[in-house]
PDB file of C-alpha atoms and ligand atoms in Angstrom:
ATOM      1  CA  MET O  19      10.229  -2.260  13.593  1.00  0.00           C
ATOM      2  CA  ARG O  20       6.614  -3.112  12.992  1.00  0.00           C
ATOM      3  CA  LYS O  21       4.351  -1.040  15.176  1.00  0.00           C
ATOM      4  CA  LYS O  22       1.438  -2.567  17.037  1.00  0.00           C
ATOM      5  CA  GLN O  23      -1.752  -2.411  15.059  1.00  0.00           C
ATOM      6  CA  VAL O  24      -4.430  -0.157  16.513  1.00  0.00           C
ATOM      7  CA  PHE O  25      -7.504  -2.097  15.581  1.00  0.00           C
ATOM      8  CA  LYS O  26      -8.194  -5.462  14.096  1.00  0.00           C
ATOM      9  CA  LEU O  27      -9.336  -5.936  10.543  1.00  0.00           C
ATOM     10  CA  THR O  28     -11.844  -8.752  10.491  1.00  0.00           C
ATOM     11  CA  LYS O  29     -12.690  -8.577   6.783  1.00  0.00           C
ATOM     12  CA  LYS O  30     -10.652 -10.427   4.196  1.00  0.00           C
ATOM     13  CA  LEU O  31      -8.166  -7.970   2.741  1.00  0.00           C
ATOM     14  CA  ASP O  32      -5.705  -9.806   0.523  1.00  0.00           C
ATOM     15  CA  HIS O  33      -4.879  -7.132  -1.996  1.00  0.00           C
ATOM     16  CA  VAL O  34      -4.956  -3.364  -1.777  1.00  0.00           C
ATOM     17  CA  ALA O  35      -4.334  -1.207  -4.831  1.00  0.00           C
ATOM     18  CA  PHE O  36      -3.265   2.433  -4.757  1.00  0.00           C
ATOM     19  CA  ILE O  37      -3.553   5.227  -7.275  1.00  0.00           C
ATOM     20  CA  MET O  38      -0.833   7.512  -5.981  1.00  0.00           C
ATOM     21  CA  ASP O  39      -2.258  10.778  -7.265  1.00  0.00           C
ATOM     22  CA  GLY O  40      -1.762  14.451  -6.384  1.00  0.00           C
ATOM     23  CA  ASN O  41       2.027  14.704  -6.402  1.00  0.00           C
ATOM     24  CA  GLY O  42       2.097  17.645  -8.793  1.00  0.00           C
ATOM     25  CA  ARG O  43      -0.512  19.586  -6.844  1.00  0.00           C
ATOM     26  CA  TRP O  44       1.274  18.806  -3.579  1.00  0.00           C
ATOM     27  CA  ALA O  45       4.452  20.380  -5.005  1.00  0.00           C
ATOM     28  CA  ASN O  46       2.617  23.338  -6.590  1.00  0.00           C
ATOM     29  CA  LEU O  47       1.030  24.226  -3.276  1.00  0.00           C
ATOM     30  CA  ARG O  48       4.518  24.496  -1.794  1.00  0.00           C
ATOM     31  CA  GLY O  49       5.951  26.480  -4.687  1.00  0.00           C
ATOM     32  CA  LEU O  50       8.107  23.497  -5.663  1.00  0.00           C
ATOM     33  CA  PRO O  51       8.618  21.982  -9.116  1.00  0.00           C
ATOM     34  CA  ARG O  52       6.257  19.077  -9.826  1.00  0.00           C
ATOM     35  CA  HIS O  53       9.035  16.531  -9.872  1.00  0.00           C
ATOM     36  CA  LEU O  54       9.772  17.117  -6.193  1.00  0.00           C
ATOM     37  CA  GLY O  55       6.231  15.961  -5.541  1.00  0.00           C
ATOM     38  CA  HIS O  56       7.125  12.691  -7.262  1.00  0.00           C
ATOM     39  CA  HIS O  57      10.277  12.415  -5.176  1.00  0.00           C
ATOM     40  CA  GLU O  58       8.342  12.845  -1.949  1.00  0.00           C
ATOM     41  CA  ALA O  59       5.769  10.361  -3.262  1.00  0.00           C
ATOM     42  CA  CYS O  60       8.343   7.592  -3.540  1.00  0.00           C
ATOM     43  CA  LYS O  61       9.162   7.967   0.160  1.00  0.00           C
ATOM     44  CA  ARG O  62       5.540   7.214   1.033  1.00  0.00           C
ATOM     45  CA  ILE O  63       5.589   3.843  -0.702  1.00  0.00           C
ATOM     46  CA  ILE O  64       7.609   2.121   2.018  1.00  0.00           C
ATOM     47  CA  GLU O  65       5.574   3.693   4.824  1.00  0.00           C
ATOM     48  CA  ILE O  66       2.367   2.523   3.197  1.00  0.00           C
ATOM     49  CA  PHE O  67       3.843  -0.923   2.528  1.00  0.00           C
ATOM     50  CA  GLU O  68       4.867  -1.218   6.201  1.00  0.00           C
ATOM     51  CA  THR O  69       1.394  -0.231   7.342  1.00  0.00           C
ATOM     52  CA  CYS O  70      -0.149  -2.872   5.093  1.00  0.00           C
ATOM     53  CA  ARG O  71       2.226  -5.419   6.618  1.00  0.00           C
ATOM     54  CA  GLU O  72       1.080  -4.501  10.111  1.00  0.00           C
ATOM     55  CA  PHE O  73      -2.365  -5.629   9.005  1.00  0.00           C
ATOM     56  CA  ASN O  74      -0.952  -8.700   7.331  1.00  0.00           C
ATOM     57  CA  ILE O  75      -2.010  -7.609   3.852  1.00  0.00           C
ATOM     58  CA  LYS O  76       0.136  -9.610   1.495  1.00  0.00           C
ATOM     59  CA  VAL O  77      -0.344  -7.957  -1.878  1.00  0.00           C
ATOM     60  CA  MET O  78      -0.091  -4.275  -2.750  1.00  0.00           C
ATOM     61  CA  SER O  79      -0.371  -2.683  -6.176  1.00  0.00           C
ATOM     62  CA  PHE O  80       0.972   0.807  -6.844  1.00  0.00           C
ATOM     63  CA  TYR O  81       0.182   2.832  -9.968  1.00  0.00           C
ATOM     64  CA  ALA O  82       3.504   4.400 -10.891  1.00  0.00           C
ATOM     65  CA  PHE O  83       3.044   5.350 -14.557  1.00  0.00           C
ATOM     66  CA  SER O  84       0.088   4.915 -16.864  1.00  0.00           C
ATOM     67  CA  THR O  85       0.005   4.362 -20.620  1.00  0.00           C
ATOM     68  CA  GLU O  86      -1.516   7.853 -20.760  1.00  0.00           C
ATOM     69  CA  ASN O  87       1.297   9.469 -18.763  1.00  0.00           C
ATOM     70  CA  TRP O  88       3.405   9.636 -21.959  1.00  0.00           C
ATOM     71  CA  ASN O  89       1.337  12.767 -22.612  1.00  0.00           C
ATOM     72  CA  ARG O  90       3.455  14.565 -19.992  1.00  0.00           C
ATOM     73  CA  PRO O  91       6.564  16.639 -20.725  1.00  0.00           C
ATOM     74  CA  GLN O  92       9.632  14.463 -21.329  1.00  0.00           C
ATOM     75  CA  GLU O  93      11.440  16.170 -18.449  1.00  0.00           C
ATOM     76  CA  GLU O  94       8.779  15.076 -15.978  1.00  0.00           C
ATOM     77  CA  ILE O  95       8.845  11.532 -17.373  1.00  0.00           C
ATOM     78  CA  ASP O  96      12.634  11.437 -16.966  1.00  0.00           C
ATOM     79  CA  HIS O  97      12.353  12.547 -13.346  1.00  0.00           C
ATOM     80  CA  LEU O  98       9.732   9.899 -12.678  1.00  0.00           C
ATOM     81  CA  MET O  99      12.036   7.198 -14.043  1.00  0.00           C
ATOM     82  CA  ASP O 100      14.988   8.585 -12.030  1.00  0.00           C
ATOM     83  CA  TYR O 101      12.989   8.380  -8.824  1.00  0.00           C
ATOM     84  CA  LEU O 102      11.702   4.936  -9.600  1.00  0.00           C
ATOM     85  CA  GLU O 103      15.247   3.691 -10.126  1.00  0.00           C
ATOM     86  CA  GLU O 104      16.288   5.369  -6.889  1.00  0.00           C
ATOM     87  CA  PHE O 105      13.443   3.663  -5.072  1.00  0.00           C
ATOM     88  CA  PHE O 106      14.535   0.234  -6.315  1.00  0.00           C
ATOM     89  CA  HIS O 107      18.207   0.914  -5.514  1.00  0.00           C
ATOM     90  CA  GLN O 108      17.443   2.115  -2.003  1.00  0.00           C
ATOM     91  CA  GLN O 109      14.859  -0.484  -1.046  1.00  0.00           C
ATOM     92  CA  ILE O 110      15.679  -3.698  -2.859  1.00  0.00           C
ATOM     93  CA  ASP O 111      18.000  -5.125  -0.172  1.00  0.00           C
ATOM     94  CA  TYR O 112      15.472  -4.479   2.551  1.00  0.00           C
ATOM     95  CA  LEU O 113      12.487  -5.714   0.542  1.00  0.00           C
ATOM     96  CA  ASP O 114      14.327  -8.876  -0.426  1.00  0.00           C
ATOM     97  CA  SER O 115      15.478  -9.471   3.167  1.00  0.00           C
ATOM     98  CA  ILE O 116      11.879  -9.639   4.398  1.00  0.00           C
ATOM     99  CA  GLY O 117      10.748 -11.920   1.588  1.00  0.00           C
ATOM    100  CA  THR O 118       9.030  -9.446  -0.718  1.00  0.00           C
ATOM    101  CA  LYS O 119       8.419 -10.382  -4.320  1.00  0.00           C
ATOM    102  CA  LEU O 120       8.506  -7.450  -6.734  1.00  0.00           C
ATOM    103  CA  ILE O 121       6.500  -7.720  -9.888  1.00  0.00           C
ATOM    104  CA  VAL O 122       5.882  -5.139 -12.572  1.00  0.00           C
ATOM    105  CA  SER O 123       2.635  -4.897 -14.526  1.00  0.00           C
ATOM    106  CA  GLY O 124       2.818  -3.042 -17.795  1.00  0.00           C
ATOM    107  CA  ASP O 125       4.638  -2.907 -21.089  1.00  0.00           C
ATOM    108  CA  LEU O 126       8.275  -2.401 -20.143  1.00  0.00           C
ATOM    109  CA  SER O 127       9.463  -2.396 -23.761  1.00  0.00           C
ATOM    110  CA  ARG O 128       8.761   1.320 -24.038  1.00  0.00           C
ATOM    111  CA  ILE O 129      10.454   2.185 -20.724  1.00  0.00           C
ATOM    112  CA  ARG O 130      14.025   3.520 -21.017  1.00  0.00           C
ATOM    113  CA  GLU O 131      16.709   0.883 -20.849  1.00  0.00           C
ATOM    114  CA  GLN O 132      18.269   1.690 -17.477  1.00  0.00           C
ATOM    115  CA  THR O 133      14.903   1.722 -15.709  1.00  0.00           C
ATOM    116  CA  ARG O 134      13.886  -1.487 -17.444  1.00  0.00           C
ATOM    117  CA  LYS O 135      17.135  -3.110 -16.318  1.00  0.00           C
ATOM    118  CA  VAL O 136      16.604  -2.079 -12.691  1.00  0.00           C
ATOM    119  CA  CYS O 137      13.087  -3.514 -12.848  1.00  0.00           C
ATOM    120  CA  TYR O 138      14.178  -6.828 -14.380  1.00  0.00           C
ATOM    121  CA  GLU O 139      16.951  -7.199 -11.799  1.00  0.00           C
ATOM    122  CA  ALA O 140      14.521  -6.622  -8.945  1.00  0.00           C
ATOM    123  CA  ILE O 141      12.009  -9.068 -10.446  1.00  0.00           C
ATOM    124  CA  GLU O 142      14.659 -11.732 -10.979  1.00  0.00           C
ATOM    125  CA  ARG O 143      16.220 -11.295  -7.550  1.00  0.00           C
ATOM    126  CA  THR O 144      12.940 -11.520  -5.648  1.00  0.00           C
ATOM    127  CA  LYS O 145      11.059 -14.048  -7.784  1.00  0.00           C
ATOM    128  CA  ASN O 146      11.179 -16.818  -5.168  1.00  0.00           C
ATOM    129  CA  ASN O 147      10.024 -14.619  -2.272  1.00  0.00           C
ATOM    130  CA  ASN O 148       6.529 -15.156  -1.044  1.00  0.00           C
ATOM    131  CA  ASN O 149       5.808 -13.251   2.158  1.00  0.00           C
ATOM    132  CA  TRP O 150       4.705  -9.992   0.510  1.00  0.00           C
ATOM    133  CA  ILE O 151       4.097  -8.918  -3.068  1.00  0.00           C
ATOM    134  CA  ILE O 152       4.596  -5.425  -4.429  1.00  0.00           C
ATOM    135  CA  ASN O 153       3.091  -4.979  -7.870  1.00  0.00           C
ATOM    136  CA  VAL O 154       4.414  -1.835  -9.534  1.00  0.00           C
ATOM    137  CA  CYS O 155       2.195  -0.762 -12.412  1.00  0.00           C
ATOM    138  CA  LEU O 156       4.530   0.853 -14.900  1.00  0.00           C
ATOM    139  CA  ASN O 157       3.498   1.900 -18.381  1.00  0.00           C
ATOM    140  CA  TYR O 158       0.337   0.149 -17.351  1.00  0.00           C
ATOM    141  CA  GLY O 159      -3.092   0.578 -18.911  1.00  0.00           C
ATOM    142  CA  SER O 160      -6.004  -1.752 -18.371  1.00  0.00           C
ATOM    143  CA  ARG O 161      -7.330  -1.529 -21.891  1.00  0.00           C
ATOM    144  CA  ASP O 162      -3.898  -2.332 -23.272  1.00  0.00           C
ATOM    145  CA  GLU O 163      -3.628  -5.260 -20.863  1.00  0.00           C
ATOM    146  CA  ILE O 164      -7.015  -6.657 -21.849  1.00  0.00           C
ATOM    147  CA  VAL O 165      -6.303  -6.301 -25.574  1.00  0.00           C
ATOM    148  CA  ARG O 166      -2.938  -8.064 -25.129  1.00  0.00           C
ATOM    149  CA  ALA O 167      -4.578 -10.901 -23.205  1.00  0.00           C
ATOM    150  CA  THR O 168      -7.212 -11.268 -25.919  1.00  0.00           C
ATOM    151  CA  LYS O 169      -4.580 -11.402 -28.647  1.00  0.00           C
ATOM    152  CA  ALA O 170      -2.517 -13.994 -26.754  1.00  0.00           C
ATOM    153  CA  ILE O 171      -5.589 -16.176 -26.268  1.00  0.00           C
ATOM    154  CA  ALA O 172      -6.584 -15.785 -29.931  1.00  0.00           C
ATOM    155  CA  GLU O 173      -3.087 -16.885 -31.011  1.00  0.00           C
ATOM    156  CA  GLU O 174      -3.324 -19.997 -28.862  1.00  0.00           C
ATOM    157  CA  VAL O 175      -6.725 -20.849 -30.270  1.00  0.00           C
ATOM    158  CA  LYS O 176      -5.380 -20.339 -33.791  1.00  0.00           C
ATOM    159  CA  GLU O 177      -2.456 -22.653 -33.058  1.00  0.00           C
ATOM    160  CA  GLY O 178      -4.805 -25.260 -31.654  1.00  0.00           C
ATOM    161  CA  LYS O 179      -3.352 -25.060 -28.117  1.00  0.00           C
ATOM    162  CA  LEU O 180      -6.587 -23.831 -26.638  1.00  0.00           C
ATOM    163  CA  ALA O 181     -10.248 -24.487 -27.394  1.00  0.00           C
ATOM    164  CA  VAL O 182     -12.752 -21.647 -27.391  1.00  0.00           C
ATOM    165  CA  ALA O 183     -14.770 -23.647 -24.871  1.00  0.00           C
ATOM    166  CA  ASP O 184     -11.821 -23.451 -22.438  1.00  0.00           C
ATOM    167  CA  ILE O 185     -11.983 -19.656 -22.241  1.00  0.00           C
ATOM    168  CA  ASN O 186     -13.536 -18.563 -18.995  1.00  0.00           C
ATOM    169  CA  GLU O 187     -12.934 -15.843 -16.399  1.00  0.00           C
ATOM    170  CA  THR O 188     -10.269 -17.823 -14.567  1.00  0.00           C
ATOM    171  CA  LEU O 189      -8.360 -18.581 -17.737  1.00  0.00           C
ATOM    172  CA  PHE O 190      -8.648 -15.014 -18.968  1.00  0.00           C
ATOM    173  CA  ALA O 191      -7.168 -13.698 -15.714  1.00  0.00           C
ATOM    174  CA  LYS O 192      -4.097 -15.849 -16.298  1.00  0.00           C
ATOM    175  CA  TYR O 193      -3.255 -13.812 -19.390  1.00  0.00           C
ATOM    176  CA  LEU O 194      -3.240 -10.541 -17.472  1.00  0.00           C
ATOM    177  CA  TYR O 195      -0.070  -9.051 -15.959  1.00  0.00           C
ATOM    178  CA  THR O 196      -1.529  -9.811 -12.543  1.00  0.00           C
ATOM    179  CA  ASN O 197      -1.644 -13.560 -13.159  1.00  0.00           C
ATOM    180  CA  GLY O 198      -1.612 -15.342  -9.801  1.00  0.00           C
ATOM    181  CA  LEU O 199      -2.532 -12.320  -7.679  1.00  0.00           C
ATOM    182  CA  PRO O 200      -5.774 -12.324  -5.697  1.00  0.00           C
ATOM    183  CA  ASP O 201      -8.596  -9.986  -6.731  1.00  0.00           C
ATOM    184  CA  ILE O 202      -8.350  -6.480  -5.350  1.00  0.00           C
ATOM    185  CA  ASP O 203     -10.364  -6.023  -2.165  1.00  0.00           C
ATOM    186  CA  LEU O 204      -9.685  -2.348  -1.653  1.00  0.00           C
ATOM    187  CA  MET O 205      -8.738   0.366  -4.135  1.00  0.00           C
ATOM    188  CA  ILE O 206      -7.605   3.698  -2.741  1.00  0.00           C
ATOM    189  CA  ARG O 207      -7.103   6.816  -4.837  1.00  0.00           C
ATOM    190  CA  THR O 208      -5.597   9.903  -3.285  1.00  0.00           C
ATOM    191  CA  SER O 209      -5.950  13.573  -4.336  1.00  0.00           C
ATOM    192  CA  GLY O 210      -9.744  13.770  -4.592  1.00  0.00           C
ATOM    193  CA  GLU O 211     -10.113  12.558  -8.186  1.00  0.00           C
ATOM    194  CA  GLN O 212     -12.873  10.003  -8.465  1.00  0.00           C
ATOM    195  CA  ARG O 213     -11.978   7.877 -11.450  1.00  0.00           C
ATOM    196  CA  LEU O 214      -9.983   4.772 -12.296  1.00  0.00           C
ATOM    197  CA  SER O 215      -7.785   6.283 -15.011  1.00  0.00           C
ATOM    198  CA  ASN O 216      -7.436   2.929 -16.792  1.00  0.00           C
ATOM    199  CA  TYR O 217      -6.252   1.116 -13.642  1.00  0.00           C
ATOM    200  CA  LEU O 218      -6.816  -2.607 -13.143  1.00  0.00           C
ATOM    201  CA  LEU O 219     -10.365  -2.610 -14.514  1.00  0.00           C
ATOM    202  CA  TYR O 220     -10.721  -6.396 -14.550  1.00  0.00           C
ATOM    203  CA  GLN O 221      -9.054  -6.858 -11.155  1.00  0.00           C
ATOM    204  CA  ASN O 222     -11.136  -4.129  -9.503  1.00  0.00           C
ATOM    205  CA  ALA O 223     -14.451  -5.695 -10.558  1.00  0.00           C
ATOM    206  CA  TYR O 224     -15.569  -6.223  -6.944  1.00  0.00           C
ATOM    207  CA  ALA O 225     -13.167  -3.987  -5.050  1.00  0.00           C
ATOM    208  CA  GLU O 226     -14.331  -1.464  -2.489  1.00  0.00           C
ATOM    209  CA  PHE O 227     -13.292   2.037  -3.563  1.00  0.00           C
ATOM    210  CA  ILE O 228     -12.076   4.796  -1.287  1.00  0.00           C
ATOM    211  CA  PHE O 229     -11.354   8.220  -2.712  1.00  0.00           C
ATOM    212  CA  THR O 230      -9.537  10.419  -0.242  1.00  0.00           C
ATOM    213  CA  PRO O 231      -8.831  14.134  -0.761  1.00  0.00           C
ATOM    214  CA  THR O 232      -5.355  13.704   0.739  1.00  0.00           C
ATOM    215  CA  LYS O 233      -2.587  14.092  -1.824  1.00  0.00           C
ATOM    216  CA  TRP O 234      -0.293  11.080  -2.067  1.00  0.00           C
ATOM    217  CA  PRO O 235       2.796  12.739  -0.500  1.00  0.00           C
ATOM    218  CA  ASP O 236       0.625  13.496   2.581  1.00  0.00           C
ATOM    219  CA  PHE O 237      -0.873   9.999   2.685  1.00  0.00           C
ATOM    220  CA  ARG O 238       0.718   8.646   5.856  1.00  0.00           C
ATOM    221  CA  ARG O 239       0.209   5.592   8.056  1.00  0.00           C
ATOM    222  CA  GLU O 240      -2.703   7.112  10.022  1.00  0.00           C
ATOM    223  CA  LYS O 241      -4.557   8.055   6.836  1.00  0.00           C
ATOM    224  CA  LEU O 242      -4.257   4.511   5.544  1.00  0.00           C
ATOM    225  CA  ILE O 243      -5.523   3.133   8.839  1.00  0.00           C
ATOM    226  CA  ASP O 244      -8.543   5.455   8.470  1.00  0.00           C
ATOM    227  CA  CYS O 245      -9.164   3.813   5.083  1.00  0.00           C
ATOM    228  CA  PHE O 246      -8.984   0.355   6.667  1.00  0.00           C
ATOM    229  CA  LYS O 247     -11.538   1.451   9.262  1.00  0.00           C
ATOM    230  CA  GLU O 248     -13.816   2.657   6.487  1.00  0.00           C
ATOM    231  CA  PHE O 249     -13.310  -0.626   4.598  1.00  0.00           C
ATOM    232  CA  GLU O 250     -14.176  -2.564   7.747  1.00  0.00           C
ATOM    233  CA  LYS O 251     -17.593  -0.855   7.797  1.00  0.00           C
ATOM    234  CA  ARG O 252     -18.430  -1.701   4.181  1.00  0.00           C
ATOM    235  CA  ASN O 253     -20.978  -4.372   3.451  1.00  0.00           C
ATOM    236  CA  ARG O 254     -19.568  -6.602   0.722  1.00  0.00           C
ATOM    237  CA  ARG O 255     -22.393  -8.544  -0.825  1.00  0.00           C
ATOM    238  CA  PHE O 256     -20.913  -9.819  -4.111  1.00  0.00           C
ATOM    239  CA  GLY O 257     -24.349  -9.772  -5.649  1.00  0.00           C
ATOM    240  CA  GLY O 258     -25.907 -11.816  -2.857  1.00  0.00           C
ATOM    241  CA  LEU O 259     -27.827 -10.845   0.244  1.00  0.00           C
ATOM    242  CA  LYS O 260     -25.263 -11.656   2.838  1.00  0.00           C
ATOM    243  CA  ASN O 261     -24.601  -9.054   5.477  1.00  0.00           C
ATOM    244  CA  GLU O 262     -21.027  -9.580   6.583  1.00  0.00           C
TER     245      GLU O 262
HETATM  246  C1  IPE G 310       0.506  11.138  -9.698  1.00  0.00           C
HETATM  247  O1  IPE G 310       0.622  12.486  -9.410  1.00  0.00           O
HETATM  248  C2  IPE G 310       1.779  10.559 -10.253  1.00  0.00           C
HETATM  249  C3  IPE G 310       1.729  10.176 -11.666  1.00  0.00           C
HETATM  250  C4  IPE G 310       0.710  10.305 -12.444  1.00  0.00           C
HETATM  251  C5  IPE G 310       2.925   9.627 -12.238  1.00  0.00           C
HETATM  252  P1  IPE G 310       0.326  13.582 -10.507  1.00  0.00           P
HETATM  253  O2  IPE G 310       1.613  13.931 -11.185  1.00  0.00           O
HETATM  254  O3  IPE G 310      -0.757  13.159 -11.417  1.00  0.00           O
HETATM  255  O4  IPE G 310      -0.137  14.804  -9.630  1.00  0.00           O
HETATM  256  P2  IPE G 310      -1.342  15.799  -9.961  1.00  0.00           P
HETATM  257  O5  IPE G 310      -2.546  14.962 -10.189  1.00  0.00           O
HETATM  258  O6  IPE G 310      -0.931  16.550 -11.192  1.00  0.00           O
HETATM  259  O7  IPE G 310      -1.441  16.649  -8.754  1.00  0.00           O
HETATM  260  C1  IPE G 311      -3.157   8.143 -12.712  1.00  0.00           C
HETATM  261  O1  IPE G 311      -2.999   9.473 -12.369  1.00  0.00           O
HETATM  262  C2  IPE G 311      -1.829   7.509 -13.000  1.00  0.00           C
HETATM  263  C3  IPE G 311      -0.930   7.377 -11.865  1.00  0.00           C
HETATM  264  C4  IPE G 311      -1.172   7.714 -10.631  1.00  0.00           C
HETATM  265  C5  IPE G 311       0.343   6.782 -12.176  1.00  0.00           C
HETATM  266  P1  IPE G 311      -3.146  10.628 -13.446  1.00  0.00           P
HETATM  267  O2  IPE G 311      -2.952  11.914 -12.707  1.00  0.00           O
HETATM  268  O3  IPE G 311      -2.263  10.395 -14.600  1.00  0.00           O
HETATM  269  O4  IPE G 311      -4.653  10.464 -13.927  1.00  0.00           O
HETATM  270  P2  IPE G 311      -5.654  11.496 -14.596  1.00  0.00           P
HETATM  271  O5  IPE G 311      -4.965  12.070 -15.785  1.00  0.00           O
HETATM  272  O6  IPE G 311      -5.950  12.547 -13.581  1.00  0.00           O
HETATM  273  O7  IPE G 311      -6.855  10.695 -14.928  1.00  0.00           O
HETATM  274 MG1   MG G 312      -2.747  13.276 -11.321  1.00  0.00          MG
END
């Protein structure tokens, strides 16, 4: 059941992006293995998704695994993939039933076969849904994404399908994994780290950033609403002088 929202967001908030950080530290603090932090983290995704829905936010991006996360021990990577598969298995019926489209941003070719399969099935099954969009960033890196887009555009120019004069910001965005998604309005990173870690650099160009010390497994509905209240107070000028 969707709870009643506690205050009204008046600012446009079409797309919120999350860097779900601090799972390992959350587990360490409790004397648990790091992977149990990742397990707990997956449970927060639905709660955060539901809270976004209360505020009628249609698009949510979640950073699940970066191109740099291959630097972690294989055992931790395996656990992460296990939990991701579990998340899809447990939630896909529900997400589909409320009209959620699942998309995955990132290079899935390097992801193990069973996880890739679960992702493709979810994408295929929900491709015609349009009420809500969950964008899972998996083996995602912004620099990789931008280089890929550039190569794809260069190929099309070489083949004569595209003229150099046609390349502009709108066209470029179409070659990114996030093609068709609105720009990010709000980017939230948990765990106190204040960096982007190669996350959606192009899409975050004019996002408002909130860095909260809360670790992702502790990031509950109320904490997200606090972020929305903070966002509501921001003055988004987009280079102009307007005072919203
Ligand atoms: C974020 O939590 C999840 C992933 C990077 C996959 P971390 O695993 O980075 O947790 P900390 O930052 O070590 O606490
Ligand atoms: C970013 O977190 C990636 C994800 C949350 C999936 P990291 O914990 O990997 O980032 P760094 O290493 O602290 O920059
Ligand atoms: Mg981290």
